[in-house]
Coordinates of C-alpha atoms in Angstrom, one line a residue:
X1 CA 177.4 77.5 173.8
X2 CA 175.7 77.4 170.4
X3 CA 173.1 75.0 171.8
X4 CA 171.6 77.5 174.2
X5 CA 168.1 78.3 173.0
X6 CA 168.3 82.0 173.9
X7 CA 171.4 82.5 171.7
X8 CA 170.9 82.6 167.9
X9 CA 173.6 80.8 166.0
X10 CA 174.9 83.9 164.2
X11 CA 175.7 85.9 167.4
X12 CA 179.3 86.9 167.9
X13 CA 180.4 85.4 171.1
X14 CA 183.9 87.0 171.1
X15 CA 182.8 90.6 171.2
X16 CA 181.4 92.1 174.5
X17 CA 177.8 93.3 174.3
X18 CA 176.4 95.9 176.7
X19 CA 173.1 94.1 177.2
X20 CA 174.9 90.8 178.1
X21 CA 177.4 92.7 180.4
X22 CA 174.4 94.2 182.2
X23 CA 172.9 90.7 182.5
X24 CA 176.2 89.5 184.1
X25 CA 176.1 92.4 186.7
X26 CA 172.6 91.3 187.6
X27 CA 173.8 87.7 188.2
X28 CA 172.1 86.4 185.1
X29 CA 173.1 83.5 182.8
X30 CA 172.6 85.3 179.4
X31 CA 176.3 86.3 178.9
X32 CA 179.5 84.9 177.6
X33 CA 183.2 85.0 178.6
X34 CA 183.9 88.1 176.5
X35 CA 181.1 89.9 178.4
X36 CA 182.3 88.7 181.8
X37 CA 185.9 89.8 181.0
X38 CA 184.8 93.3 180.1
X39 CA 182.6 93.5 183.2
X40 CA 185.4 92.5 185.5
X41 CA 187.7 95.1 184.0
X42 CA 185.1 97.8 184.6
X43 CA 184.6 96.7 188.2
X44 CA 188.3 97.1 188.8
X45 CA 187.9 100.8 188.0
X46 CA 184.6 101.2 189.8
X47 CA 183.9 98.4 192.3
X48 CA 180.3 99.5 193.0
X49 CA 179.1 99.0 189.4
X50 CA 177.3 95.7 190.1
X51 CA 175.5 97.2 193.1
X52 CA 174.4 100.1 190.9
X53 CA 173.1 97.8 188.2
X54 CA 171.2 95.8 190.7
X55 CA 169.7 98.9 192.3
X56 CA 168.6 100.0 188.9
X57 CA 166.9 96.7 188.3
X58 CA 165.3 96.9 191.7
X59 CA 163.9 100.3 190.9
X60 CA 162.5 98.9 187.6
X61 CA 160.7 96.2 189.6
X62 CA 159.3 98.6 192.2
X63 CA 158.1 101.1 189.6
X64 CA 156.5 98.6 187.3
X65 CA 154.8 96.8 190.2
X66 CA 153.5 100.2 191.4
X67 CA 152.1 101.1 188.0
X68 CA 150.5 97.7 187.6
X69 CA 148.9 98.2 191.0
X70 CA 147.5 101.5 189.7
X71 CA 145.8 99.5 186.8
X72 CA 148.4 99.9 184.0
X73 CA 148.3 96.9 181.6
X74 CA 150.5 98.4 178.8
X75 CA 154.2 98.9 179.0
X76 CA 156.6 100.3 176.4
X77 CA 160.2 99.5 177.5
X78 CA 162.7 101.5 175.3
X79 CA 166.3 100.5 175.6
X80 CA 165.2 97.2 177.1
X81 CA 168.3 95.2 176.5
X82 CA 167.8 91.4 177.2
X83 CA 164.6 90.8 179.3
X84 CA 166.3 88.6 182.0
X85 CA 166.5 88.6 185.8
X86 CA 163.1 90.1 186.5
X87 CA 161.9 91.5 183.2
X88 CA 159.0 93.9 182.8
X89 CA 156.4 91.3 181.6
X90 CA 157.0 89.0 184.6
X91 CA 156.8 91.9 187.1
X92 CA 153.7 93.4 185.6
X93 CA 151.9 90.1 185.3
X94 CA 152.3 89.4 189.0
X95 CA 149.5 92.1 189.3
X96 CA 148.0 92.3 185.8
X97 CA 148.1 88.8 184.2
X98 CA 147.1 90.2 180.8
X99 CA 149.7 92.9 180.8
X100 CA 151.1 93.7 177.3
X101 CA 154.8 94.7 176.9
X102 CA 156.7 95.9 173.9
X103 CA 160.4 95.8 174.3
X104 CA 162.4 98.2 172.1
X105 CA 166.2 98.2 171.5
X106 CA 168.4 99.4 168.8
X107 CA 171.1 96.7 169.4
X108 CA 170.5 93.8 167.0
X109 CA 172.2 91.4 169.4
X110 CA 169.8 92.3 172.3
X111 CA 166.9 92.1 169.9
X112 CA 167.9 88.7 168.6
X113 CA 168.3 87.3 172.1
X114 CA 164.9 88.8 173.2
X115 CA 163.1 87.4 170.1
X116 CA 164.5 83.9 170.9
X117 CA 163.5 84.1 174.5
X118 CA 160.0 85.5 174.0
X119 CA 158.9 83.6 170.9
X120 CA 156.2 81.8 172.8
X121 CA 154.8 84.8 174.7
X122 CA 151.7 86.1 172.9
X123 CA 151.5 89.3 175.0
X124 CA 155.1 90.4 174.6
X125 CA 156.6 91.9 171.4
X126 CA 160.2 92.8 170.5
X127 CA 161.0 95.7 168.2
X128 CA 164.4 96.9 166.8
X129 CA 164.2 100.7 166.7
X130 CA 166.3 103.6 167.9
X131 CA 165.2 106.2 170.5
X132 CA 167.0 108.8 168.5
X133 CA 164.6 108.3 165.6
X134 CA 161.2 108.6 167.4
X135 CA 159.2 108.8 164.2
X136 CA 160.5 105.5 163.0
X137 CA 160.1 104.0 166.4
X138 CA 156.5 105.2 166.8
X139 CA 155.6 103.9 163.3
X140 CA 156.5 100.3 164.3
X141 CA 153.3 98.3 164.1
X142 CA 153.7 96.7 167.5
X143 CA 154.4 100.1 169.1
X144 CA 151.5 101.8 167.3
X145 CA 149.2 99.0 168.4
X146 CA 150.2 99.4 172.0
X147 CA 149.5 103.2 171.9
X148 CA 146.2 102.8 170.1
X149 CA 142.9 102.7 171.9
X150 CA 143.4 105.3 174.5
X151 CA 144.5 103.1 177.4
X152 CA 147.3 104.6 179.5
X153 CA 150.8 103.4 178.6
X154 CA 153.8 103.2 180.9
X155 CA 156.8 104.5 179.0
X156 CA 160.0 103.1 180.5
X157 CA 163.2 104.9 179.8
X158 CA 165.4 103.1 182.4
X159 CA 169.1 103.6 182.1
X160 CA 168.9 104.5 178.4
X161 CA 168.9 108.3 178.1
X162 CA 172.5 108.6 179.4
X163 CA 173.5 106.8 176.3
X164 CA 171.9 109.6 174.1
X165 CA 174.5 112.4 173.5
X166 CA 173.6 116.0 173.9
X167 CA 173.9 116.6 170.2
X168 CA 171.0 114.2 169.6
X169 CA 168.6 116.4 171.6
X170 CA 167.5 113.9 174.3
X171 CA 164.9 116.3 175.8
X172 CA 163.2 116.8 172.5
X173 CA 163.2 113.0 171.9
X174 CA 161.4 112.4 175.2
X175 CA 158.9 115.2 174.4
X176 CA 158.1 113.6 171.1
X177 CA 157.4 110.3 172.8
X178 CA 155.4 112.1 175.5
X179 CA 153.2 113.7 172.8
X180 CA 152.4 110.3 171.4
X181 CA 151.2 108.8 174.7
X182 CA 147.5 108.6 175.6
X183 CA 146.2 110.7 178.5
X184 CA 147.0 109.3 181.9
X185 CA 150.1 107.6 180.7
X186 CA 153.3 107.5 182.8
X187 CA 157.0 108.0 182.4
X188 CA 159.5 105.8 184.4
X189 CA 163.0 107.2 184.2
X190 CA 166.4 106.3 185.5
X191 CA 169.5 108.4 184.6
X192 CA 173.2 108.5 185.6
X193 CA 173.8 111.7 187.5
X194 CA 176.9 113.8 188.2
X195 CA 176.0 114.9 191.7
X196 CA 176.1 111.6 193.5
X197 CA 179.7 110.7 192.8
X198 CA 181.4 113.7 191.1
X199 CA 184.8 111.9 191.6
X200 CA 183.6 109.1 189.3
X201 CA 182.0 111.1 186.5
X202 CA 185.3 111.1 184.4
X203 CA 186.3 107.5 185.1
X204 CA 182.7 106.2 184.5
X205 CA 182.4 108.0 181.2
X206 CA 185.9 106.8 180.2
X207 CA 184.8 103.2 180.8
X208 CA 181.9 103.5 178.3
X209 CA 183.9 105.6 175.9
X210 CA 185.7 102.3 175.1
X211 CA 182.4 100.7 174.0
X212 CA 179.9 101.4 171.2
X213 CA 177.6 103.1 173.8
X214 CA 179.4 106.2 175.2
X215 CA 177.9 107.6 178.4
X216 CA 176.7 111.1 179.2
X217 CA 176.1 111.7 182.9
X218 CA 173.8 114.7 183.5
X219 CA 173.0 117.0 186.4
X220 CA 169.8 117.0 188.5
X221 CA 168.2 119.9 186.6
X222 CA 168.9 118.4 183.2
X223 CA 167.3 115.1 184.4
X224 CA 164.3 116.8 186.0
X225 CA 163.6 118.5 182.6
X226 CA 162.8 115.1 181.1
X227 CA 159.6 115.2 183.1
X228 CA 158.3 118.4 181.5
X229 CA 154.6 117.8 180.9
X230 CA 154.5 115.1 183.6
X231 CA 153.5 115.4 187.2
X232 CA 156.1 113.6 189.4
X233 CA 154.6 111.2 192.0
X234 CA 156.0 111.0 195.5
X235 CA 158.8 110.9 196.4
X236 CA 159.8 112.9 193.3
X237 CA 163.2 112.7 191.7
X238 CA 165.5 110.8 194.1
X239 CA 168.4 108.5 194.2
X240 CA 167.9 104.8 193.1
X241 CA 167.2 103.3 196.4
X242 CA 165.1 106.2 197.7
X243 CA 162.2 105.6 195.4
X244 CA 159.5 103.8 197.4
X245 CA 161.9 101.4 199.0
X246 CA 160.6 98.0 200.2
X247 CA 161.8 98.9 203.7
X248 CA 163.7 101.8 205.3
X249 CA 166.8 99.6 205.5
X250 CA 166.8 99.1 201.8
X251 CA 167.8 102.8 201.2
X252 CA 171.3 102.3 202.6
X253 CA 173.5 104.8 204.4
X254 CA 174.8 106.6 201.3
X255 CA 172.2 106.4 198.5
X256 CA 174.0 109.1 196.5
X257 CA 176.9 106.8 195.9
X258 CA 174.9 104.8 193.4
X259 CA 175.0 107.9 191.1
X260 CA 171.6 107.5 189.6
X261 CA 168.4 109.6 189.8
X262 CA 165.0 108.1 189.2
X263 CA 161.4 109.1 189.1
X264 CA 157.9 108.3 187.9
X265 CA 155.7 111.0 186.3
X266 CA 152.0 110.9 185.3
X267 CA 150.8 112.6 182.1
X268 CA 147.8 114.9 182.5
X269 CA 144.8 113.0 183.7
X270 CA 141.8 113.6 185.8
X271 CA 143.2 111.8 188.8
X272 CA 146.8 111.9 189.8
X273 CA 148.6 108.8 191.0
X274 CA 148.9 108.5 194.8

């Protein structure tokens, strides 16, 4: 295990890590037995968890590809975890070969894995910073450099805001990040919601209450408020599989069961995104 290049020698392999558990759900290889054990226990309580995580990653792929098609070459991924199984830089460069990505995470384990994996990528940067301290995050040289120059930046807050408790003022945090973006920038957001599976709100939050990253599922109006100052592009704020699906069949018969709302918004610009 210690010989794996993506795993620094100091990493604790016996304690589950949320980023590696997510990787396991995605079918990735950047996880250890402790992570797999925790994931299997969570799935016993909510069997659809792997499907939800994969739908979340599929939305990330579609939204990043969409923005790259619109000319975006700068991406700021906050709460990025470990960039595996279709990471932002790989998706964006399918369309924009020179796309720059800054991955930001507060978890030192996720950051260490990411640094090891991306050490030879000159267009990707990895930053350890906390969304709940936006001033410190924005002051990071790699973040500041990405935002400098006036080119639109895609701010990715995918499956991270539901780990920010109400007392931390999540809407104010997003507003501060919004105000730092150049004109024409975009917000990509995915958030666990209460409406889709109200019967699972309690159990789902209980699962994460046992970890270092408690979960706060929010209602549609609370989630929509994160887009204040942005203009939502079609189809608006919808369930995970409903956002510009690759085919009608990809939506599935009960999209609300995935219990996540997603959207993409554009910051004031002369021309709205189609």
